[in-house]
Amino acid sequence: MKVTILGTGYVGLTTGVCLAYIGHQVTCLDPINDKIEGLRQGRIPIFEPGLEYLLAEAAERLHFTTRYEEAVPGAQVIFVAVGTPPKPDGSPDLRYLQAASEGIGIHLDGDFTVVVNKSTVPIGSANWVELLIRTTYQKHCHAKGGGQFAVASNPEFLREGTALYDSLYPDRVVIGADDSHTIEILYTLYRPILDQSFPAPSFLPRPENLAAVPIVSTDLASAELIKYAANAFLALKISFINEVGNLGECVGADIREVARGIGLDQRIGTRFLQAGLGWGGSCFDKDTSALITTAIEYGLSMPIVTAARDVNKRQRLRVVEKLLQELKIPKGRTVGLLGLAFKPNTDDLRDAPALDIAKRLLQHGCRVRAHDPVAMERCRKEYPDLAVELVEEAHLLFEDADAVLLVTDWHLYNELDWSSLRSAMRTPLVIDGRSFLDRKLLTKVGYRLVSIP
């Protein structure tokens, strides 16, 4: 099938490359010239493990452009995967969605096209997108007929760092549409994934016993709400284990053992029960805020989701408070941050806890140094005024440091030579913000290890 992807961020680029890999002809559009030129040359603008290799394998079926007139006409399916960042009041900023919808309307041809909202959008956005496309088409084409299309919702459930795995081997595919013909087209598009009939990439083998992927076909509003509800529930799990962890610290319980003990209950599950600094990234904060804002529009409150957000914010304050308790006088102290990205295997700094922590420590008069295996260059570009010293090697953080704080649980940090690094520190204090480090080892070699919670 001929597919167009509007937007080449984490979702759009991953979706486009994966659809091309399973056999579709894909055109990816982005208004940024440098980004498109880089993609044409095989350069990936984001860090996502394996994406560069899959792009090379699917290159003959991929086309990159900045022009709607190249991307829209003739496309059977158009995915809208543009950003919907939060406004100051928590509601999503839909200007990019509006621009994409109007771009489709201007260049829509006479063939039937399915326009798919892949971006996380407010409930009811499909109707708004349909109106934008229709009115723009009629305005520019001076016709009330023609321009046959339908709008569908196909929310993404990708985790940065494992986006290819989640795209090719998903837990489910959700499709929201108001007519069977649209659902049938999207079923055909996804059939190689639903049936798992495509050859697995050599670097990303198919999971054992995965013979088929469930599909959820529903109405538009339900599909849109599924995305918000899924992210809100995962956010709740993280905040719940952090709240329990704070109590566990008071009574002397090991939160890692508590999480394991409740996670083995199949009704609960082990995932998203890692206590620590809480969530970051582009999804949970934005989506929980949008869910609360939507509820307010209908005269409802969402106290559980609101509480989850409050707990998450407190965790970032809590780690700074613990550090200050240990240091007593923070001014003039040197603190090293292990990790900048909001999670491992990505360079994404959106809502990253490390940035909030660094800013607070700087306000207290600390000298702050940081290391991250992939996110430092992005940090330099996106936060040029942040007065944090970025060091190229993790071991340099320990030199004359009064404390080292683990923020991002990159595996390489567990593999550091912790024994020899202790002597480089002024004070052998380590704050484990992810309940990730080998507690017994660090204590054995002489560190004071403080966990969060």
CSV table of C-alpha atoms in Angstrom, one decimal:
chain,number,residue,atom,x,y,z
A,1,MET,CA,0.0,0.0,0.0
A,2,LYS,CA,1.0,3.6,-0.5
A,3,VAL,CA,1.4,5.2,2.9
A,4,THR,CA,2.3,8.8,4.0
A,5,ILE,CA,3.6,9.8,7.4
A,6,LEU,CA,3.3,13.4,8.5
A,7,GLY,CA,6.0,14.0,11.1
A,8,THR,CA,9.3,12.3,11.6
A,9,GLY,CA,9.6,12.3,15.4
A,10,TYR,CA,9.9,9.2,17.6
A,11,VAL,CA,6.4,7.9,16.6
A,12,GLY,CA,6.3,9.0,12.9
A,13,LEU,CA,9.8,7.9,11.9
A,14,THR,CA,9.5,4.5,13.7
A,15,THR,CA,6.1,3.9,12.2
A,16,GLY,CA,7.2,4.8,8.7
A,17,VAL,CA,10.4,2.7,8.8
A,18,CYS,CA,8.5,-0.3,10.2
A,19,LEU,CA,5.7,-0.1,7.7
A,20,ALA,CA,8.3,0.1,4.9
A,21,TYR,CA,10.1,-2.9,6.3
A,22,ILE,CA,7.0,-5.1,6.2
A,23,GLY,CA,6.5,-4.2,2.5
A,24,HIS,CA,4.6,-0.9,2.1
A,25,GLN,CA,5.7,2.1,0.0
A,26,VAL,CA,6.1,4.9,2.5
A,27,THR,CA,6.7,8.7,2.2
A,28,CYS,CA,7.7,10.6,5.3
A,29,LEU,CA,7.1,14.3,5.4
A,30,ASP,CA,8.7,16.8,7.8
A,31,PRO,CA,9.0,20.6,7.3
A,32,ILE,CA,12.6,20.7,8.6
A,33,ASN,CA,14.9,20.6,5.6
A,34,ASP,CA,18.0,19.5,7.5
A,35,LYS,CA,16.2,16.7,9.1
A,36,ILE,CA,14.9,15.4,5.7
A,37,GLU,CA,18.3,15.7,4.1
A,38,GLY,CA,19.8,13.7,6.9
A,39,LEU,CA,17.2,11.0,6.6
A,40,ARG,CA,17.8,10.8,2.8
A,41,GLN,CA,21.4,10.1,3.7
A,42,GLY,CA,20.5,7.5,6.3
A,43,ARG,CA,21.2,9.7,9.4
A,44,ILE,CA,18.7,9.2,12.2
A,45,PRO,CA,17.8,12.5,14.1
A,46,ILE,CA,16.9,10.6,17.3
A,47,PHE,CA,18.5,7.8,19.3
A,48,GLU,CA,16.5,4.6,19.0
A,49,PRO,CA,18.3,1.3,19.1
A,50,GLY,CA,18.2,-0.5,15.8
A,51,LEU,CA,16.3,2.2,13.9
A,52,GLU,CA,19.3,3.0,11.7
A,53,TYR,CA,19.7,-0.6,10.6
A,54,LEU,CA,16.0,-1.1,9.9
A,55,LEU,CA,16.0,2.1,7.8
A,56,ALA,CA,18.8,0.8,5.7
A,57,GLU,CA,17.0,-2.5,5.1
A,58,ALA,CA,13.8,-0.7,4.1
A,59,ALA,CA,15.4,2.2,2.2
A,60,GLU,CA,14.2,1.2,-1.3
A,61,ARG,CA,10.6,1.6,0.0
A,62,LEU,CA,11.1,4.9,1.8
A,63,HIS,CA,10.9,8.4,0.4
A,64,PHE,CA,11.5,11.6,2.4
A,65,THR,CA,10.1,15.0,1.5
A,66,THR,CA,9.2,18.4,2.9
A,67,ARG,CA,6.4,19.0,0.4
A,68,TYR,CA,2.7,18.1,0.9
A,69,GLU,CA,2.2,18.0,-2.9
A,70,GLU,CA,4.6,15.0,-3.0
A,71,ALA,CA,3.3,13.2,0.0
A,72,VAL,CA,-0.5,13.5,-0.1
A,73,PRO,CA,-1.8,12.8,-3.6
A,74,GLY,CA,-2.1,9.0,-4.3
A,75,ALA,CA,-1.7,8.0,-0.7
A,76,GLN,CA,-4.1,5.3,0.5
A,77,VAL,CA,-3.3,5.9,4.1
A,78,ILE,CA,-2.0,9.1,5.7
A,79,PHE,CA,-0.7,8.9,9.3
A,80,VAL,CA,-0.7,12.2,11.2
A,81,ALA,CA,2.2,11.8,13.8
A,82,VAL,CA,2.9,15.4,14.7
A,83,GLY,CA,3.6,16.8,18.1
A,84,THR,CA,0.9,17.8,20.5
A,85,PRO,CA,2.9,19.5,23.3
A,86,PRO,CA,1.1,20.8,26.4
A,87,LYS,CA,0.1,24.4,26.8
A,88,PRO,CA,0.7,26.2,30.2
A,89,ASP,CA,-2.9,25.2,31.3
A,90,GLY,CA,-2.2,21.5,30.6
A,91,SER,CA,-4.3,21.2,27.5
A,92,PRO,CA,-2.6,20.0,24.3
A,93,ASP,CA,-1.3,22.4,21.7
A,94,LEU,CA,-3.0,21.4,18.4
A,95,ARG,CA,-1.5,23.9,16.0
A,96,TYR,CA,0.7,21.2,14.3
A,97,LEU,CA,-2.3,18.9,14.0
A,98,GLN,CA,-4.3,21.7,12.5
A,99,ALA,CA,-1.5,22.5,10.0
A,100,ALA,CA,-1.2,18.9,9.0
A,101,SER,CA,-4.9,18.6,8.5
A,102,GLU,CA,-5.1,21.7,6.3
A,103,GLY,CA,-2.1,20.5,4.3
A,104,ILE,CA,-3.9,17.2,3.6
A,105,GLY,CA,-7.1,19.1,2.6
A,106,ILE,CA,-5.2,21.3,0.1
A,107,HIS,CA,-3.6,18.4,-1.7
A,108,LEU,CA,-6.2,15.6,-1.3
A,109,ASP,CA,-7.0,14.0,-4.7
A,110,GLY,CA,-10.0,12.1,-5.8
A,111,ASP,CA,-9.1,8.6,-4.6
A,112,PHE,CA,-10.4,7.4,-1.2
A,113,THR,CA,-7.9,8.1,1.6
A,114,VAL,CA,-7.8,7.0,5.2
A,115,VAL,CA,-6.4,9.8,7.4
A,116,VAL,CA,-5.1,8.3,10.7
A,117,ASN,CA,-4.6,10.2,13.9
A,118,LYS,CA,-1.4,8.6,15.3
A,119,SER,CA,-0.6,11.5,17.5
A,120,THR,CA,-2.1,11.5,21.0
A,121,VAL,CA,-5.0,13.8,20.6
A,122,PRO,CA,-7.9,15.0,22.8
A,123,ILE,CA,-11.1,12.9,22.6
A,124,GLY,CA,-13.2,14.1,19.7
A,125,SER,CA,-10.2,15.3,17.6
A,126,ALA,CA,-11.1,12.9,14.8
A,127,ASN,CA,-14.3,15.0,14.2
A,128,TRP,CA,-12.3,18.2,14.3
A,129,VAL,CA,-9.6,16.8,11.9
A,130,GLU,CA,-12.4,15.7,9.5
A,131,LEU,CA,-13.9,19.2,9.5
A,132,LEU,CA,-10.5,20.8,8.9
A,133,ILE,CA,-9.7,18.6,6.0
A,134,ARG,CA,-13.2,18.9,4.5
A,135,THR,CA,-13.4,22.7,4.7
A,136,THR,CA,-9.9,23.2,3.5
A,137,TYR,CA,-10.5,20.9,0.5
A,138,GLN,CA,-13.7,22.7,-0.4
A,139,LYS,CA,-12.0,26.1,-0.1
A,140,HIS,CA,-9.0,25.3,-2.3
A,141,CYS,CA,-10.8,23.0,-4.8
A,142,HIS,CA,-14.0,25.0,-5.0
A,143,ALA,CA,-16.1,21.9,-4.9
A,144,LYS,CA,-18.4,20.2,-2.5
A,145,GLY,CA,-17.9,16.8,-4.0
A,146,GLY,CA,-14.7,14.7,-4.5
A,147,GLY,CA,-11.9,14.5,-1.9
A,148,GLN,CA,-13.2,11.1,-0.6
A,149,PHE,CA,-11.6,10.3,2.8
A,150,ALA,CA,-12.3,9.1,6.3
A,151,VAL,CA,-10.6,9.8,9.6
A,152,ALA,CA,-9.5,7.0,11.9
A,153,SER,CA,-7.7,6.7,15.2
A,154,ASN,CA,-4.8,4.4,15.7
A,155,PRO,CA,-3.1,5.2,19.0
A,156,GLU,CA,0.6,4.3,19.5
A,157,PHE,CA,1.9,2.3,22.5
A,158,LEU,CA,5.6,2.7,21.8
A,159,ARG,CA,8.2,2.8,24.5
A,160,GLU,CA,11.3,4.9,23.6
A,161,GLY,CA,14.3,2.6,23.6
A,162,THR,CA,12.2,-0.4,22.5
A,163,ALA,CA,10.1,1.3,19.8
A,164,LEU,CA,11.0,-1.2,17.0
A,165,TYR,CA,10.1,-4.1,19.2
A,166,ASP,CA,6.8,-2.5,20.2
A,167,SER,CA,6.0,-1.7,16.6
A,168,LEU,CA,6.7,-5.1,15.1
A,169,TYR,CA,5.6,-7.2,18.0
A,170,PRO,CA,2.9,-5.1,19.7
A,171,ASP,CA,0.6,-6.3,22.5
A,172,ARG,CA,-2.4,-5.1,20.5
A,173,VAL,CA,-3.4,-2.9,17.6
A,174,VAL,CA,-6.2,-0.5,18.3
A,175,ILE,CA,-8.2,1.0,15.4
A,176,GLY,CA,-11.1,3.4,15.9
A,177,ALA,CA,-13.3,4.2,12.9
A,178,ASP,CA,-17.0,4.8,12.1
A,179,ASP,CA,-17.3,2.6,9.1
A,180,SER,CA,-16.2,-1.0,8.2
A,181,HIS,CA,-14.5,0.0,4.9
A,182,THR,CA,-11.9,2.2,6.8
A,183,ILE,CA,-11.3,-0.6,9.4
A,184,GLU,CA,-10.8,-3.1,6.5
A,185,ILE,CA,-8.2,-0.9,4.9
A,186,LEU,CA,-6.2,-0.5,8.1
A,187,TYR,CA,-6.6,-4.2,8.8
A,188,THR,CA,-5.0,-4.9,5.3
A,189,LEU,CA,-2.2,-2.4,6.2
A,190,TYR,CA,-1.4,-4.1,9.5
A,191,ARG,CA,-2.0,-7.7,8.3
A,192,PRO,CA,1.7,-8.7,8.2
A,193,ILE,CA,2.0,-7.6,11.8
A,194,LEU,CA,-1.3,-9.1,12.9
A,195,ASP,CA,-0.4,-12.4,11.3
A,196,GLN,CA,3.3,-12.0,12.1
A,197,SER,CA,4.0,-13.1,8.5
A,198,PHE,CA,7.0,-10.7,7.9
A,199,PRO,CA,10.6,-11.9,8.2
A,200,ALA,CA,11.9,-10.8,11.6
A,201,PRO,CA,15.0,-8.5,11.5
A,202,SER,CA,18.2,-10.3,12.2
A,203,PHE,CA,18.9,-8.0,15.2
A,204,LEU,CA,15.4,-8.2,16.6
A,205,PRO,CA,14.1,-11.8,16.6
A,206,ARG,CA,10.4,-12.5,17.0
A,207,PRO,CA,9.3,-13.4,20.5
A,208,GLU,CA,8.7,-17.1,21.1
A,209,ASN,CA,5.1,-18.2,20.9
A,210,LEU,CA,4.0,-15.0,19.2
A,211,ALA,CA,1.8,-16.3,16.3
A,212,ALA,CA,-0.7,-13.4,16.1
A,213,VAL,CA,-1.4,-9.9,17.5
A,214,PRO,CA,-4.9,-9.0,18.8
A,215,ILE,CA,-6.7,-6.2,17.1
A,216,VAL,CA,-9.2,-4.0,18.8
A,217,SER,CA,-11.7,-2.4,16.4
A,218,THR,CA,-13.9,0.2,18.0
A,219,ASP,CA,-15.4,3.7,17.6
A,220,LEU,CA,-13.3,6.8,17.3
A,221,ALA,CA,-13.9,8.2,20.8
A,222,SER,CA,-13.1,4.9,22.5
A,223,ALA,CA,-9.9,4.5,20.6
A,224,GLU,CA,-8.8,8.0,21.6
A,225,LEU,CA,-9.7,7.3,25.2
A,226,ILE,CA,-7.9,4.0,25.2
A,227,LYS,CA,-4.6,5.8,24.7
A,228,TYR,CA,-5.1,8.3,27.5
A,229,ALA,CA,-6.4,5.6,29.9
A,230,ALA,CA,-3.5,3.3,29.2
A,231,ASN,CA,-0.8,5.9,29.9
A,232,ALA,CA,-2.7,7.2,33.0
A,233,PHE,CA,-2.9,3.6,34.4
A,234,LEU,CA,0.8,3.1,33.9
A,235,ALA,CA,1.5,6.4,35.5
A,236,LEU,CA,-0.6,5.4,38.5
A,237,LYS,CA,1.4,2.2,38.9
A,238,ILE,CA,4.7,4.2,39.1
A,239,SER,CA,3.3,6.7,41.6
A,240,PHE,CA,1.7,4.0,43.7
A,241,ILE,CA,4.9,2.1,44.2
A,242,ASN,CA,6.7,5.3,45.0
A,243,GLU,CA,4.1,6.2,47.6
A,244,VAL,CA,4.4,2.7,49.1
A,245,GLY,CA,8.1,3.0,49.0
A,246,ASN,CA,8.1,6.2,51.1
A,247,LEU,CA,6.1,4.3,53.7
A,248,GLY,CA,8.4,1.3,53.4
A,249,GLU,CA,11.4,3.5,54.2
A,250,CYS,CA,9.7,4.6,57.4
A,251,VAL,CA,8.9,1.1,58.6
A,252,GLY,CA,12.2,-0.5,57.4
A,253,ALA,CA,10.8,-2.5,54.5
A,254,ASP,CA,12.8,-3.1,51.3
A,255,ILE,CA,10.7,-1.6,48.4
A,256,ARG,CA,12.4,-3.9,45.9
A,257,GLU,CA,11.2,-6.9,47.7
A,258,VAL,CA,7.7,-5.4,48.2
A,259,ALA,CA,7.5,-4.6,44.4
A,260,ARG,CA,8.5,-8.2,43.6
A,261,GLY,CA,6.1,-9.6,46.1
A,262,ILE,CA,3.0,-7.8,44.7
A,263,GLY,CA,4.2,-7.9,41.1
A,264,LEU,CA,4.1,-11.7,41.0
A,265,ASP,CA,0.3,-11.4,41.4
A,266,GLN,CA,-0.9,-11.8,37.8
A,267,ARG,CA,-3.6,-9.3,38.4
A,268,ILE,CA,-0.9,-6.6,39.1
A,269,GLY,CA,2.1,-7.6,37.1
A,270,THR,CA,5.8,-6.7,37.6
A,271,ARG,CA,6.1,-3.9,35.0
A,272,PHE,CA,6.1,-0.2,36.1
A,273,LEU,CA,6.7,-1.1,39.7
A,274,GLN,CA,10.3,0.3,40.0
A,275,ALA,CA,10.4,2.8,42.8
A,276,GLY,CA,12.5,5.9,42.4
A,277,LEU,CA,12.3,9.3,40.8
A,278,GLY,CA,9.1,8.7,38.9
A,279,TRP,CA,8.2,9.1,35.3
A,280,GLY,CA,9.5,11.6,32.7
A,281,GLY,CA,9.4,11.8,28.9
A,282,SER,CA,6.8,13.2,26.5
A,283,CYS,CA,3.8,11.0,27.3
A,284,PHE,CA,2.8,10.5,30.9
A,285,ASP,CA,2.9,14.1,32.1
A,286,LYS,CA,1.2,15.4,28.9
A,287,ASP,CA,-1.4,12.7,28.7
A,288,THR,CA,-2.4,12.7,32.3
A,289,SER,CA,-2.7,16.5,32.2
A,290,ALA,CA,-4.8,16.3,29.0
A,291,LEU,CA,-7.1,13.7,30.6
A,292,ILE,CA,-7.7,15.9,33.6
A,293,THR,CA,-8.4,18.9,31.4
A,294,THR,CA,-10.8,16.9,29.3
A,295,ALA,CA,-12.7,15.8,32.4
A,296,ILE,CA,-13.0,19.4,33.6
A,297,GLU,CA,-14.6,20.3,30.3
A,298,TYR,CA,-17.4,17.9,31.2
A,299,GLY,CA,-17.7,19.0,34.8
A,300,LEU,CA,-15.8,16.0,36.2
A,301,SER,CA,-12.7,15.6,38.4
A,302,MET,CA,-10.1,12.9,38.3
A,303,PRO,CA,-8.7,12.8,41.8
A,304,ILE,CA,-6.8,9.5,41.3
A,305,VAL,CA,-4.9,10.7,38.2
A,306,THR,CA,-4.4,14.1,39.9
A,307,ALA,CA,-2.9,12.3,42.9
A,308,ALA,CA,-0.5,10.3,40.7
A,309,ARG,CA,0.8,13.5,39.2
A,310,ASP,CA,1.3,15.1,42.6
A,311,VAL,CA,3.2,12.0,43.9
A,312,ASN,CA,5.4,12.1,40.8
A,313,LYS,CA,6.3,15.8,41.3
A,314,ARG,CA,7.2,15.2,45.0
A,315,GLN,CA,9.7,12.4,44.1
A,316,ARG,CA,11.9,14.9,42.3
A,317,LEU,CA,11.8,17.2,45.4
A,318,ARG,CA,12.4,14.2,47.7
A,319,VAL,CA,15.7,13.3,46.1
A,320,VAL,CA,17.0,16.8,46.4
A,321,GLU,CA,15.8,17.0,50.1
A,322,LYS,CA,17.6,13.7,50.8
A,323,LEU,CA,20.8,15.0,49.2
A,324,LEU,CA,20.7,18.2,51.2
A,325,GLN,CA,20.1,16.2,54.4
A,326,GLU,CA,23.3,14.3,53.7
A,327,LEU,CA,25.4,17.3,52.6
A,328,LYS,CA,24.1,19.6,55.4
A,329,ILE,CA,25.6,22.7,53.7
A,330,PRO,CA,25.1,22.4,49.9
A,331,LYS,CA,26.8,25.6,48.8
A,332,GLY,CA,30.1,24.9,47.1
A,333,ARG,CA,29.6,21.1,47.0
A,334,THR,CA,30.2,19.1,43.9
A,335,VAL,CA,27.4,16.7,42.8
A,336,GLY,CA,27.6,14.4,39.8
A,337,LEU,CA,24.5,13.2,37.9
A,338,LEU,CA,24.7,9.8,36.3
A,339,GLY,CA,22.2,10.1,33.4
A,340,LEU,CA,20.3,12.9,31.7
A,341,ALA,CA,17.7,11.2,29.5
A,342,PHE,CA,14.4,10.5,31.1
A,343,LYS,CA,15.0,6.8,30.6
A,344,PRO,CA,17.8,4.5,29.3
A,345,ASN,CA,18.1,3.7,25.5
A,346,THR,CA,17.0,7.2,24.4
A,347,ASP,CA,18.4,10.7,24.2
A,348,ASP,CA,15.0,12.3,24.9
A,349,LEU,CA,15.2,15.0,27.5
A,350,ARG,CA,11.5,16.0,27.6
A,351,ASP,CA,10.4,16.3,31.2
A,352,ALA,CA,13.6,14.5,32.3
A,353,PRO,CA,14.0,14.4,36.1
A,354,ALA,CA,17.7,15.1,35.7
A,355,LEU,CA,17.0,18.7,34.4
A,356,ASP,CA,14.7,19.6,37.3
A,357,ILE,CA,17.2,18.1,39.8
A,358,ALA,CA,20.2,19.9,38.3
A,359,LYS,CA,18.3,23.3,38.3
A,360,ARG,CA,17.4,22.8,42.0
A,361,LEU,CA,20.9,21.9,43.0
A,362,LEU,CA,22.3,24.9,41.1
A,363,GLN,CA,19.8,27.1,43.0
A,364,HIS,CA,21.3,25.7,46.3
A,365,GLY,CA,24.8,26.7,45.2
A,366,CYS,CA,26.1,23.3,44.1
A,367,ARG,CA,28.5,22.7,41.3
A,368,VAL,CA,26.8,20.1,39.1
A,369,ARG,CA,28.4,17.8,36.6
A,370,ALA,CA,26.6,15.2,34.5
A,371,HIS,CA,27.2,12.3,32.1
A,372,ASP,CA,25.0,10.4,29.8
A,373,PRO,CA,26.1,7.9,27.1
A,374,VAL,CA,23.8,9.4,24.3
A,375,ALA,CA,21.9,12.5,25.5
A,376,MET,CA,24.7,15.0,26.2
A,377,GLU,CA,24.8,16.5,22.7
A,378,ARG,CA,21.1,17.0,22.7
A,379,CYS,CA,21.4,18.6,26.1
A,380,ARG,CA,24.0,21.1,24.7
A,381,LYS,CA,21.7,22.0,21.9
A,382,GLU,CA,18.4,22.2,23.7
A,383,TYR,CA,19.7,23.7,27.0
A,384,PRO,CA,22.6,25.9,26.1
A,385,ASP,CA,22.2,28.0,29.2
A,386,LEU,CA,22.1,25.2,31.7
A,387,ALA,CA,25.1,25.7,34.0
A,388,VAL,CA,25.9,22.0,34.2
A,389,GLU,CA,29.4,20.6,33.3
A,390,LEU,CA,29.0,17.7,30.9
A,391,VAL,CA,31.8,15.2,31.2
A,392,GLU,CA,32.6,12.7,28.4
A,393,GLU,CA,33.4,9.7,30.7
A,394,ALA,CA,31.3,8.6,33.6
A,395,HIS,CA,34.3,8.1,35.9
A,396,LEU,CA,35.1,11.8,35.7
A,397,LEU,CA,32.0,12.6,37.7
A,398,PHE,CA,33.6,11.0,40.8
A,399,GLU,CA,36.7,13.2,40.9
A,400,ASP,CA,36.5,15.3,44.1
A,401,ALA,CA,32.7,14.8,44.2
A,402,ASP,CA,30.7,15.2,47.4
A,403,ALA,CA,27.9,13.0,46.1
A,404,VAL,CA,27.0,11.1,43.0
A,405,LEU,CA,23.3,10.7,42.1
A,406,LEU,CA,22.1,8.0,39.8
A,407,VAL,CA,19.2,9.5,37.7
A,408,THR,CA,19.0,7.3,34.6
A,409,ASP,CA,19.4,3.5,35.0
A,410,TRP,CA,21.7,2.9,32.1
A,411,HIS,CA,23.3,-0.6,32.4
A,412,LEU,CA,26.8,0.8,32.0
A,413,TYR,CA,26.4,2.5,35.3
A,414,ASN,CA,26.0,-0.8,37.1
A,415,GLU,CA,29.2,-2.0,35.4
A,416,LEU,CA,31.4,0.9,36.6
A,417,ASP,CA,34.5,0.0,38.7
A,418,TRP,CA,32.8,1.3,41.8
A,419,SER,CA,35.5,0.0,44.1
A,420,SER,CA,38.3,2.1,42.5
A,421,LEU,CA,36.0,5.2,42.0
A,422,ARG,CA,35.4,5.5,45.7
A,423,SER,CA,38.9,6.9,46.4
A,424,ALA,CA,38.3,9.7,43.8
A,425,MET,CA,35.4,11.2,45.7
A,426,ARG,CA,35.7,13.7,48.5
A,427,THR,CA,32.8,12.0,50.2
A,428,PRO,CA,31.7,8.5,49.2
A,429,LEU,CA,28.0,9.3,49.0
A,430,VAL,CA,25.8,7.8,46.3
A,431,ILE,CA,22.1,8.5,45.9
A,432,ASP,CA,20.3,5.8,44.0
A,433,GLY,CA,17.4,7.5,42.3
A,434,ARG,CA,16.1,4.3,40.6
A,435,SER,CA,16.6,1.5,43.1
A,436,PHE,CA,18.9,0.1,40.5
A,437,LEU,CA,22.5,-0.1,41.8
A,438,ASP,CA,24.0,-3.2,43.5
A,439,ARG,CA,23.3,-2.2,47.1
A,440,LYS,CA,25.4,-4.9,48.7
A,441,LEU,CA,28.4,-4.2,46.5
A,442,LEU,CA,28.5,-0.5,47.0
A,443,THR,CA,28.0,-0.8,50.8
A,444,LYS,CA,30.8,-3.5,50.9
A,445,VAL,CA,33.3,-1.2,49.1
A,446,GLY,CA,32.6,1.7,51.4
A,447,TYR,CA,29.9,3.9,50.0
A,448,ARG,CA,27.1,5.4,51.9
A,449,LEU,CA,24.2,4.4,49.6
A,450,VAL,CA,20.9,6.2,50.0
A,451,SER,CA,17.9,5.0,47.9
A,452,ILE,CA,14.8,6.8,46.7
A,453,PRO,CA,12.4,6.1,48.2
